[in-house]
CSV table of C-alpha atoms in Angstrom, one decimal:
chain,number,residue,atom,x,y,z
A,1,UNK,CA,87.7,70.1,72.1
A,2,UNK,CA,87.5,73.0,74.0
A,3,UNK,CA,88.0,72.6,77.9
A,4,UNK,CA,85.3,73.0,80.4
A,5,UNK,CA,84.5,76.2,81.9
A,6,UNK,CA,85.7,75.6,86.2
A,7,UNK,CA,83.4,75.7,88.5
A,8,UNK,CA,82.8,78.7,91.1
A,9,UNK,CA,84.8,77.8,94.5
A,10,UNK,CA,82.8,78.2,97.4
A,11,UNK,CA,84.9,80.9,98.2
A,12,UNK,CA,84.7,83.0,95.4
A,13,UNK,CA,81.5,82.8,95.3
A,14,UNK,CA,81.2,83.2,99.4
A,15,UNK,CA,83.4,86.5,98.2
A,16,UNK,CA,80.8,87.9,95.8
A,17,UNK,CA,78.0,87.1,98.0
A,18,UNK,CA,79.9,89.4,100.8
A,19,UNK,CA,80.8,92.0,98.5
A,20,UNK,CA,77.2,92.4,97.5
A,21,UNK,CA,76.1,92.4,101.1
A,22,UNK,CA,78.4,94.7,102.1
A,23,UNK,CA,77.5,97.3,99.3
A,24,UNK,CA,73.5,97.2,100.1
A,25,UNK,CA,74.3,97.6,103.6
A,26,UNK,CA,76.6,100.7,102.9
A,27,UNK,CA,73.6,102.2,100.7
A,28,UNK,CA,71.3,101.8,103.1
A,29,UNK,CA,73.9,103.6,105.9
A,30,UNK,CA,74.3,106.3,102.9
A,31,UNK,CA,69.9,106.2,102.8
A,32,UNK,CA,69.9,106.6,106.3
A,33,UNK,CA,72.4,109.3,106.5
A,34,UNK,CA,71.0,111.7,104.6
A,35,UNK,CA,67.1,110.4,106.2
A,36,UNK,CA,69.0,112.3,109.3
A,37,UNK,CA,70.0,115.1,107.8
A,38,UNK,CA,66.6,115.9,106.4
A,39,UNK,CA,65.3,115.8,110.0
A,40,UNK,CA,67.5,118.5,111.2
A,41,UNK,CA,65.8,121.7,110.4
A,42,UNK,CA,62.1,121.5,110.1
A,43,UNK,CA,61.8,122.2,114.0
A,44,UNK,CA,63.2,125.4,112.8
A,45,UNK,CA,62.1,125.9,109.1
A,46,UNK,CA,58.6,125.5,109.6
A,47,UNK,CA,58.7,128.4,112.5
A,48,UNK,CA,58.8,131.5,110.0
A,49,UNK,CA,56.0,131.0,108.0
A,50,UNK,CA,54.0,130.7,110.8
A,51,UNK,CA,55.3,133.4,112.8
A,52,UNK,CA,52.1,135.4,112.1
A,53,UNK,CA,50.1,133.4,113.8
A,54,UNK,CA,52.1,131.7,116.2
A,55,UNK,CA,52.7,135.5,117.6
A,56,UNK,CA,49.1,135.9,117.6
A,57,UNK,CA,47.8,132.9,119.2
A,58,UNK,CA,50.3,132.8,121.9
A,59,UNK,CA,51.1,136.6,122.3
A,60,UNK,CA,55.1,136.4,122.1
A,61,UNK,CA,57.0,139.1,121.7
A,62,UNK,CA,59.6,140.0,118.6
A,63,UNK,CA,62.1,139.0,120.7
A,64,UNK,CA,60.9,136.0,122.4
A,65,UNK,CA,59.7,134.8,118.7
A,66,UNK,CA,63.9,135.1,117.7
A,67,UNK,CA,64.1,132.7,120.7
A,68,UNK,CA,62.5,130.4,118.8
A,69,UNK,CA,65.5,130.0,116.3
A,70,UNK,CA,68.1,131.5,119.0
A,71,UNK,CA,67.5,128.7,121.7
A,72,UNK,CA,68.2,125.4,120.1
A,73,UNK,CA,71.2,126.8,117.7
A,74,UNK,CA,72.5,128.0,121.2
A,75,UNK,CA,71.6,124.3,122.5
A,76,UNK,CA,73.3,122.7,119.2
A,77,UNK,CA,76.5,125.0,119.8
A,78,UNK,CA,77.4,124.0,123.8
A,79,UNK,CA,76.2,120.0,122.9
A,80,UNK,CA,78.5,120.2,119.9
A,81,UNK,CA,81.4,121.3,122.4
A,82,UNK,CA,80.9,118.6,124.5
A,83,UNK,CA,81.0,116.0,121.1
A,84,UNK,CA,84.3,114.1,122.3
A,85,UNK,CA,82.6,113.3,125.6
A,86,UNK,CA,79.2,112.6,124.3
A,87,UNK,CA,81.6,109.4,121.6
A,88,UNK,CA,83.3,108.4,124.5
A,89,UNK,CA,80.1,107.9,126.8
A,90,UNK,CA,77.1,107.0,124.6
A,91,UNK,CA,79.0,105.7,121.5
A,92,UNK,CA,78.4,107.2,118.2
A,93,UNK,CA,75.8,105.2,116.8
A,94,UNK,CA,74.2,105.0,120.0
A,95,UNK,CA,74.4,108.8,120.5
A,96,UNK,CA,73.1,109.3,117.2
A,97,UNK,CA,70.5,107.2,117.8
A,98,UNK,CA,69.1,109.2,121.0
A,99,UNK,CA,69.9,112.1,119.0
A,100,UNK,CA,66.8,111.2,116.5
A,101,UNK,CA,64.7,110.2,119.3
A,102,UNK,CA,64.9,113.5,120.9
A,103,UNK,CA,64.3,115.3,118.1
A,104,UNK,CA,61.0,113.3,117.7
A,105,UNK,CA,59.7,113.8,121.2
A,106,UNK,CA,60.2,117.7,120.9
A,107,UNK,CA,58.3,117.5,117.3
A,108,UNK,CA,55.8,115.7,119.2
A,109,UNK,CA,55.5,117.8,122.4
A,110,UNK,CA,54.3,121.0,120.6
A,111,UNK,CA,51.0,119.3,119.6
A,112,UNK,CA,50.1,119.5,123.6
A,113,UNK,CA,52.5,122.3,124.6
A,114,UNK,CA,52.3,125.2,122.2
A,115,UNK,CA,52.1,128.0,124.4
A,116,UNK,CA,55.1,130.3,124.7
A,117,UNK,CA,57.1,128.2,127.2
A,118,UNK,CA,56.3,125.2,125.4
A,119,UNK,CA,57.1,126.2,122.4
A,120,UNK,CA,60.5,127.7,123.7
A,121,UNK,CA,61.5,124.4,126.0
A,122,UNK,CA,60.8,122.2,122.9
A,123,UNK,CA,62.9,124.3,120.6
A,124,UNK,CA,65.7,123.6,123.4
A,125,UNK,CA,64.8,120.0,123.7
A,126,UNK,CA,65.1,119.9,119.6
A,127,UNK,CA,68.5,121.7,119.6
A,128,UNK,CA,70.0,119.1,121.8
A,129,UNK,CA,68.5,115.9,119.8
A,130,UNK,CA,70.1,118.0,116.6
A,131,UNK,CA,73.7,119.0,118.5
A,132,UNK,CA,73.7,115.1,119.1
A,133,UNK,CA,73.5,113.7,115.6
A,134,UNK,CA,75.8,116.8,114.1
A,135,UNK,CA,78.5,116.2,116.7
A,136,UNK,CA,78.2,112.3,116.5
A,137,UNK,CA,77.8,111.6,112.7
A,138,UNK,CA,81.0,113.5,111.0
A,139,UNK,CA,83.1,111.5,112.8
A,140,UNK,CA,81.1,108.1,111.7
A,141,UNK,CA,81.2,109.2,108.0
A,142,UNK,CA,84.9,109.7,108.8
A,143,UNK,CA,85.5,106.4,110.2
A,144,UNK,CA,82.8,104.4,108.0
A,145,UNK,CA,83.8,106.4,104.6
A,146,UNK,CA,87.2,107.8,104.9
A,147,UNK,CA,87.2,107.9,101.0
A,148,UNK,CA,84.2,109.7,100.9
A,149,UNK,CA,84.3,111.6,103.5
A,150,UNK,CA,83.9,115.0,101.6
A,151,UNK,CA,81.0,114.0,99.0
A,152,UNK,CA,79.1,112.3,101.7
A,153,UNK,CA,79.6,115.3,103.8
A,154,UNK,CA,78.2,117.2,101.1
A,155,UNK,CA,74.8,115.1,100.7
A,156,UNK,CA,74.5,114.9,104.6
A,157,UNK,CA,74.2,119.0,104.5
A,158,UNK,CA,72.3,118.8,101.5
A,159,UNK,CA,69.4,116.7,103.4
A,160,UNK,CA,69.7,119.4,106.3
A,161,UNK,CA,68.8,121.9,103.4
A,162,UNK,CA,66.1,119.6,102.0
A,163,UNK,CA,64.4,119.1,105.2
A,164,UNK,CA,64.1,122.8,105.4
A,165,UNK,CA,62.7,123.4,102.1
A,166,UNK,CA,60.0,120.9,102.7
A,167,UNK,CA,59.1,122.5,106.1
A,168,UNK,CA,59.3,126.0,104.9
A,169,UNK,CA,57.0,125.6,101.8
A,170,UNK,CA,54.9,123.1,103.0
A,171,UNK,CA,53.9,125.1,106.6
A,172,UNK,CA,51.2,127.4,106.3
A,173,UNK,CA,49.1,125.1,103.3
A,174,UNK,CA,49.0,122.3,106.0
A,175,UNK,CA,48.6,124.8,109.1
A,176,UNK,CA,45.9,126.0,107.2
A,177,UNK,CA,44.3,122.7,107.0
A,178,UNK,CA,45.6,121.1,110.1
A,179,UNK,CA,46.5,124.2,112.6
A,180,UNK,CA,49.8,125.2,113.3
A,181,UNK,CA,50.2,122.9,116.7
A,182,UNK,CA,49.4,119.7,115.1
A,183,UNK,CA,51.8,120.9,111.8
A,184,UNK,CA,54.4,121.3,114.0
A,185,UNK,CA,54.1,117.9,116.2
A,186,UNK,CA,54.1,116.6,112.3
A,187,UNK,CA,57.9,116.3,112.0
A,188,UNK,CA,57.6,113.7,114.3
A,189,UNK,CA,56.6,111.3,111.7
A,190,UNK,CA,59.6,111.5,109.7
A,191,UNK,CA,62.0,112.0,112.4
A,192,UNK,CA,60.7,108.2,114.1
A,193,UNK,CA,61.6,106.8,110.6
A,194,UNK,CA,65.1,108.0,110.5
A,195,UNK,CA,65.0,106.8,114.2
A,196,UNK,CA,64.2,103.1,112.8
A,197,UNK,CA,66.1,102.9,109.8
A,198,UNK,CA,69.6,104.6,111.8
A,199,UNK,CA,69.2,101.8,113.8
A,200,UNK,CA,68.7,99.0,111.1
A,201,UNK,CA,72.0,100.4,109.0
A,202,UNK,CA,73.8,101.1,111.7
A,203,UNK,CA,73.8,97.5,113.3
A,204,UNK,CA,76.4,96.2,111.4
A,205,UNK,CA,79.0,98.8,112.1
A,206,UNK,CA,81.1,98.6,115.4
A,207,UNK,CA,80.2,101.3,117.7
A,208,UNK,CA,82.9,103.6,119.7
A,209,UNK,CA,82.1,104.6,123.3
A,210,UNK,CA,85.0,104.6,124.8
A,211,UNK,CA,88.9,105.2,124.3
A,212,UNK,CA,91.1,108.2,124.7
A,213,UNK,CA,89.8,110.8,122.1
A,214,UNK,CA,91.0,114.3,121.1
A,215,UNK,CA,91.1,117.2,122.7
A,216,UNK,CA,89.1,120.5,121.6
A,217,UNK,CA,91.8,122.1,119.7
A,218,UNK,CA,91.6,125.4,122.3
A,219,UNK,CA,94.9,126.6,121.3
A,220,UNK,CA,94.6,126.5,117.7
A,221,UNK,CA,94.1,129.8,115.9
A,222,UNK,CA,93.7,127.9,112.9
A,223,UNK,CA,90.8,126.0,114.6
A,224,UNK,CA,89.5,129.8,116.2
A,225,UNK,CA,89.2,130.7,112.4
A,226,UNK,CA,87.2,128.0,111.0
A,227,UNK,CA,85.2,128.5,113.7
A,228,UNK,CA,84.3,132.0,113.3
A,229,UNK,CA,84.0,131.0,109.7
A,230,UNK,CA,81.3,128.5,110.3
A,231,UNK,CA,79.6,130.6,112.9
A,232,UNK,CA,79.3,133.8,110.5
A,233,UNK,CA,78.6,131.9,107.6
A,234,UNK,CA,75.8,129.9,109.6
A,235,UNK,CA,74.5,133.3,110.7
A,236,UNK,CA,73.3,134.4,107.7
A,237,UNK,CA,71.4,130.7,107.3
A,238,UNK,CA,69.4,131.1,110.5
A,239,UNK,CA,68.8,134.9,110.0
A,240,UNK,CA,67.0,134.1,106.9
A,241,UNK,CA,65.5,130.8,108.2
A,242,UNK,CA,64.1,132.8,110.7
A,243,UNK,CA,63.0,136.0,109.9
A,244,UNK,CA,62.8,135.9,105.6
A,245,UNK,CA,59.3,135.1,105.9
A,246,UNK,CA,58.1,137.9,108.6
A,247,UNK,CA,60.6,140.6,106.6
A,248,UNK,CA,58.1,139.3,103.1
A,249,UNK,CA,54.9,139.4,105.2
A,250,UNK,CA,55.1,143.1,106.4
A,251,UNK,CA,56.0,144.4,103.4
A,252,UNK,CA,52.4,143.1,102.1
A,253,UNK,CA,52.4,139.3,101.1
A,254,UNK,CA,50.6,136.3,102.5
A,255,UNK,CA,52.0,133.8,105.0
A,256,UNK,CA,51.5,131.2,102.1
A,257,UNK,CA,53.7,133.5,99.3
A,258,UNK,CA,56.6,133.9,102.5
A,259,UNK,CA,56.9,130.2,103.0
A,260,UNK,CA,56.8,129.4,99.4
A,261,UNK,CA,59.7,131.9,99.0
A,262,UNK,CA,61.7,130.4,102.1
A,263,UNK,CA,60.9,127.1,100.1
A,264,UNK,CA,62.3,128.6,97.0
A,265,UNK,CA,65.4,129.3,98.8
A,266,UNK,CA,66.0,126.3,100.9
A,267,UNK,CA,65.4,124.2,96.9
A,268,UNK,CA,67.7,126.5,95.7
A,269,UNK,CA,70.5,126.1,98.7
A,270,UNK,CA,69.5,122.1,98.1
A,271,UNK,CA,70.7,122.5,94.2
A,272,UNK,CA,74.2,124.0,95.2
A,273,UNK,CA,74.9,121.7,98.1
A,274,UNK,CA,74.6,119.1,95.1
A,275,UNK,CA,76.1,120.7,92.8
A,276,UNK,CA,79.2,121.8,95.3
A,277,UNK,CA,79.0,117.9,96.4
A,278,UNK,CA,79.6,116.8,92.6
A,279,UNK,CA,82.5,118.9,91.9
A,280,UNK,CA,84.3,119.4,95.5
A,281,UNK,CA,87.1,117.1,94.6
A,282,UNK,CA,87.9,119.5,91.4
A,283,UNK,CA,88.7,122.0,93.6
A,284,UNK,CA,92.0,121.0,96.4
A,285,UNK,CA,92.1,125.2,96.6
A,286,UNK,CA,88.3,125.4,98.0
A,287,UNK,CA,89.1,129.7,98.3
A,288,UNK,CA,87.9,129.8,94.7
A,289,UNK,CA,84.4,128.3,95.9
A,290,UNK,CA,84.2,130.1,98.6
A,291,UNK,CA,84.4,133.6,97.3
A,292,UNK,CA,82.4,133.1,95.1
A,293,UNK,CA,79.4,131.8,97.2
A,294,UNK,CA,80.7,134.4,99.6
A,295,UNK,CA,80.1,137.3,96.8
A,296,UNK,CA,76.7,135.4,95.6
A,297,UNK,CA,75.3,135.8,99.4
A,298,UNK,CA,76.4,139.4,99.6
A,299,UNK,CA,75.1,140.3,96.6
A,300,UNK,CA,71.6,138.5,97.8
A,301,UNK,CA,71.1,140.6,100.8
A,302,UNK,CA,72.1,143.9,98.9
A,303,UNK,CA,68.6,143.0,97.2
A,304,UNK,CA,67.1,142.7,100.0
A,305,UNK,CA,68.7,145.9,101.9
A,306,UNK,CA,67.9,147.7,98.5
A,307,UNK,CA,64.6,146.8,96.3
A,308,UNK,CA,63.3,143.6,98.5
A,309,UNK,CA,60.1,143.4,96.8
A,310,UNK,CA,61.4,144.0,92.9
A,311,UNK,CA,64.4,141.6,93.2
A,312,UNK,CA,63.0,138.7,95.3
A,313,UNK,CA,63.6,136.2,93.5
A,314,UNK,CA,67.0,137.1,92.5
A,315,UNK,CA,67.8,137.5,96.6
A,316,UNK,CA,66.4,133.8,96.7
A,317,UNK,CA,68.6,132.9,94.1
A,318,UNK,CA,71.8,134.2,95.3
A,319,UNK,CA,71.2,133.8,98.6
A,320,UNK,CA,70.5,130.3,98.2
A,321,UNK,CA,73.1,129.6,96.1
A,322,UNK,CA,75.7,131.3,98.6
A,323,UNK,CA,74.4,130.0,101.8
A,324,UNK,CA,73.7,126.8,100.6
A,325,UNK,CA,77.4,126.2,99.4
A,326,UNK,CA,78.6,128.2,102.3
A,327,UNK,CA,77.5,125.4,104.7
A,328,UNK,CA,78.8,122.1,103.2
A,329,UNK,CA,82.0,124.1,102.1
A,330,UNK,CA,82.6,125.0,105.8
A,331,UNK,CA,82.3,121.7,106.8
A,332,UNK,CA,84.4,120.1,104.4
A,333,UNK,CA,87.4,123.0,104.8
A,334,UNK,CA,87.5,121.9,108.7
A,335,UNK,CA,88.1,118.7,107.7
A,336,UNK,CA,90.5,119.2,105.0
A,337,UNK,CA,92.6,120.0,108.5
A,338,UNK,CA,92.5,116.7,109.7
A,339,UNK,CA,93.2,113.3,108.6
A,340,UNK,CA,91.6,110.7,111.5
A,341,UNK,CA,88.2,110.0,112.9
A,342,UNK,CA,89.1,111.4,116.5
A,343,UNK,CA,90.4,114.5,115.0
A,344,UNK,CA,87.4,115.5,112.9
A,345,UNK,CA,85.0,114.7,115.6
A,346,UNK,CA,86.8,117.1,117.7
A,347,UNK,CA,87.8,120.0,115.4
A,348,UNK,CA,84.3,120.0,114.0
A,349,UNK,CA,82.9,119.7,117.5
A,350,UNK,CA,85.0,122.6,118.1
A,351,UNK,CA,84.1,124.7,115.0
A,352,UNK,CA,80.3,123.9,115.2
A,353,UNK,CA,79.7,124.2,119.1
A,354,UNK,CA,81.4,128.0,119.3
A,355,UNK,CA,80.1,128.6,115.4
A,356,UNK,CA,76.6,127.8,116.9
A,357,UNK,CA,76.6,130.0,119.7
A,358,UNK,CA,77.6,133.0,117.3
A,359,UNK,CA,74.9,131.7,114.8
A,360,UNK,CA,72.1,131.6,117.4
A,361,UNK,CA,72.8,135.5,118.1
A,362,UNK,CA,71.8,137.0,114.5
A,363,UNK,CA,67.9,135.6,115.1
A,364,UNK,CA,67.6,137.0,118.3
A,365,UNK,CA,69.3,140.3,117.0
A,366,UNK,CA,66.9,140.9,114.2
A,367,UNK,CA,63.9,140.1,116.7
A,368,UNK,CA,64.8,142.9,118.7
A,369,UNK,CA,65.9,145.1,115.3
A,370,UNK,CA,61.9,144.5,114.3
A,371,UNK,CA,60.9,144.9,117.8
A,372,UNK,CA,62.5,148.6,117.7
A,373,UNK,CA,62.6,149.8,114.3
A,374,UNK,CA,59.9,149.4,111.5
A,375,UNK,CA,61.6,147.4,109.3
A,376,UNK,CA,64.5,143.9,109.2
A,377,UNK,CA,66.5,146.2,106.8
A,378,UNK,CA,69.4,146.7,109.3
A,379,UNK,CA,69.6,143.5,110.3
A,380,UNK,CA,70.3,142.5,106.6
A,381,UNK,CA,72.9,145.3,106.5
A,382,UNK,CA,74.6,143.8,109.6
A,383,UNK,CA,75.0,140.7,108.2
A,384,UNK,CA,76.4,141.8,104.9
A,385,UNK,CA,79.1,143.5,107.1
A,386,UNK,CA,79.9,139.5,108.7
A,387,UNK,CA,80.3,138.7,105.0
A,388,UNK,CA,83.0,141.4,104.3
A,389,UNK,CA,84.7,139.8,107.0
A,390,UNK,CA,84.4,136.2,105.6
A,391,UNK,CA,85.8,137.2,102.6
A,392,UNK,CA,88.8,138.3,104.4
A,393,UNK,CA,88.8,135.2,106.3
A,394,UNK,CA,88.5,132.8,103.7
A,395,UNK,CA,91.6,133.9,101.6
A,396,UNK,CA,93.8,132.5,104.8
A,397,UNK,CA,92.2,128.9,103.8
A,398,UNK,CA,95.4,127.8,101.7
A,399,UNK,CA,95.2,124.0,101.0
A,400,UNK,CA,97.3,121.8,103.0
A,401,UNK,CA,97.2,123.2,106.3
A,402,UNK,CA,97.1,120.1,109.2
A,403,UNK,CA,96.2,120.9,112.5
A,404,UNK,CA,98.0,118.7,115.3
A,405,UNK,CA,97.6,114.8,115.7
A,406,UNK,CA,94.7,114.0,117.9
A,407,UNK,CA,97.8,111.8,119.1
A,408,UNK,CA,99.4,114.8,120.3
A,409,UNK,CA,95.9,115.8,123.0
A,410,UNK,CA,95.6,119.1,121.1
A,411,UNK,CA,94.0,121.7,123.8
């Protein structure tokens, strides 16, 4: 007679019920997560198919428009800096939290403020709510997902990209509809949701504000390296963020036809950051990713220095594919270089906040390239010369190299 099957214990059934809870809440982290990311660029995506018009209704210059892009990548660069201060005193969940919220309120203010000073302080208010929740949430995927750290990474910077694409190709069909003022204060919508569901997955998880974290690793050349990296790499993103569509525009197509392209571009950087998320762990020697992307961005903006209007869409094809690896690979490599929360939060606090501020130059740069010359064509050609000197970089990015123990107050 065969014996009777026993009865679930209480706490092996208390065990599965856990386990289940636990796995919804990390999805819903893991939804939230990349919710955030998606909110991180349309303040600055949704700029250069507008330009146009922005430039006509409010009577900026070339150079003040670059400001536009310039200011709050400067802002995200000097917040990320101070990321190890901003963990101890506001927590990261907490800081990530305000983070959102300020992004929101800047969407928001350009409904009633879109003259030129409006427009420019709201960019600055955006780039601090967006140097908040980049400084803050590595080091919270690092702590919450230690195992994942890398693919999670990878989807994080694949919202950003998302977020963009949506902005860039949806901008002038609403503006058209809607105005450009009340397109912009739009973003606030969707920037209020990750606000609310941040807060409902984060809840659970114990929050850090306080505690003895690292220091910027200063007197790290290693750290100096990944930071010029990031910055040169990041460059070329915000060049074309900013300026693709005004470069498409004077040589003869609509404002619609530019954002569609930018939106091209940002779908097609989305596809590689997924792709490069997927297959990352193949790869412990990431040099072989990164010249290639390297070569694939090069070879984007030699179409654009060389037949711009013949090879567009392969420009928006290599250039996304290059730019849009380019950024989660830089990421990841800076923390390949360190193996605790404390650590990443302050290398890539480090390697954002000075990448930043060399990123937020290239905008401004080709603003007053335009403003003096009749064509963006230089600016494209100055850039490919930062990516001769990325490929040089990159081939120092050995696997295995540590930087010091947080442990040790790197400075």
């Amino acid at each position: 007679m065969p014996s009777a099957r026993p009865a679930a214990t209480p706490s092996s059934s208390s065990s599965s019920s856990s386990s289940s809870s636990s796995s919804a809440s990390s999805a819903l982290l893991v939804a939230a997560i990349i919710l955030l990311g998606l909110n991180l660029r349309p303040i600055l995506a949704a700029i250069g198919p507008l330009l146009d018009s922005i430039q006509a209704s409010t009577g900026l210059s070339n150079a003040d428009a670059g400001l536009l892009t310039t200011v709050p990548v400067f802002a995200m660069g000097v917040c990320a800096l101070a990321g190890a201060q901003l963990q101890r005193r506001l927590g990261v969940a907490r800081g990530i939290g305000i983070g959102i919220a300020i992004i929101a309120t800047a969407c928001a203010l350009r409904w009633p403020l879109h003259g030129s000073g409006g427009l420019i302080a709201t960019a600055a208010l955006g780039g601090l709510g967006i140097a908040l929740v980049q400084a803050l949430l590595p080091a919270f995927i690092k702590r919450h997902f230690p195992a994942r750290a890398g693919q999670l990474m990878g989807f994080y910077t694949t919202g950003i990209m998302g977020g963009a694409a949506i902005a860039a190709a949806s901008a002038s069909p609403l503006a058209q509809s809607w105005g450009w003022q009340a397109l912009l204060a739009l973003w606030a919508l969707p920037a209020v949701a990750a606000g609310l569901l941040w807060r409902r997955a984060a809840a659970s998880r114990v929050d850090v504000a306080s505690g003895a974290g690292a220091s910027l690793p200063v007197g790290s050349g290693r750290a100096w390296l990944l930071m010029v990296f990031f910055g040169i790499g990041t460059g070329a993103y915000t060049l074309v963020l900013a300026w693709l569509p005004p470069f498409y525009t004077e040589l003869g197509w609509s404002a619609a036809d530019s954002g569609l392209l930018l939106g091209g571009l940002t779908l097609v950087e989305v596809l590689a950051g997924l792709v490069i998320s997927s297959v990352i762990h193949r790869f412990p020697d990431r040099r072989i990713l990164l010249l290639s992307v390297l070569l694939a961005v090069l070879g984007g903006l030699a179409c654009l220095i060389v037949a711009p209007v013949q090879l567009a869409i392969p420009a928006v094809i290599l250039l996304g594919c290059g730019i849009g690896s380019l950024f989660p690979l830089s990421l990841i490599v800076s923390m390949d270089h360190v193996r605790d929360p404390a650590g990443a939060g302050a290398l890539l606090g480090f390697v954002q906040g000075g990448g930043y501020i060399i990123a937020s130059s290239m905008p401004f740069i080709a603003g007053l390239i335009r403003q003096h010359s009749s064509s963006l064509a230089q600016a494209w050609m100055v850039m490919a010369g930062g990516v001769v000197l990325l490929l040089l970089i990159a081939v120092r990015f050995a696997p295995g190299a540590r930087l010091a123990s947080p442990a040790a107050k790197i400075a």
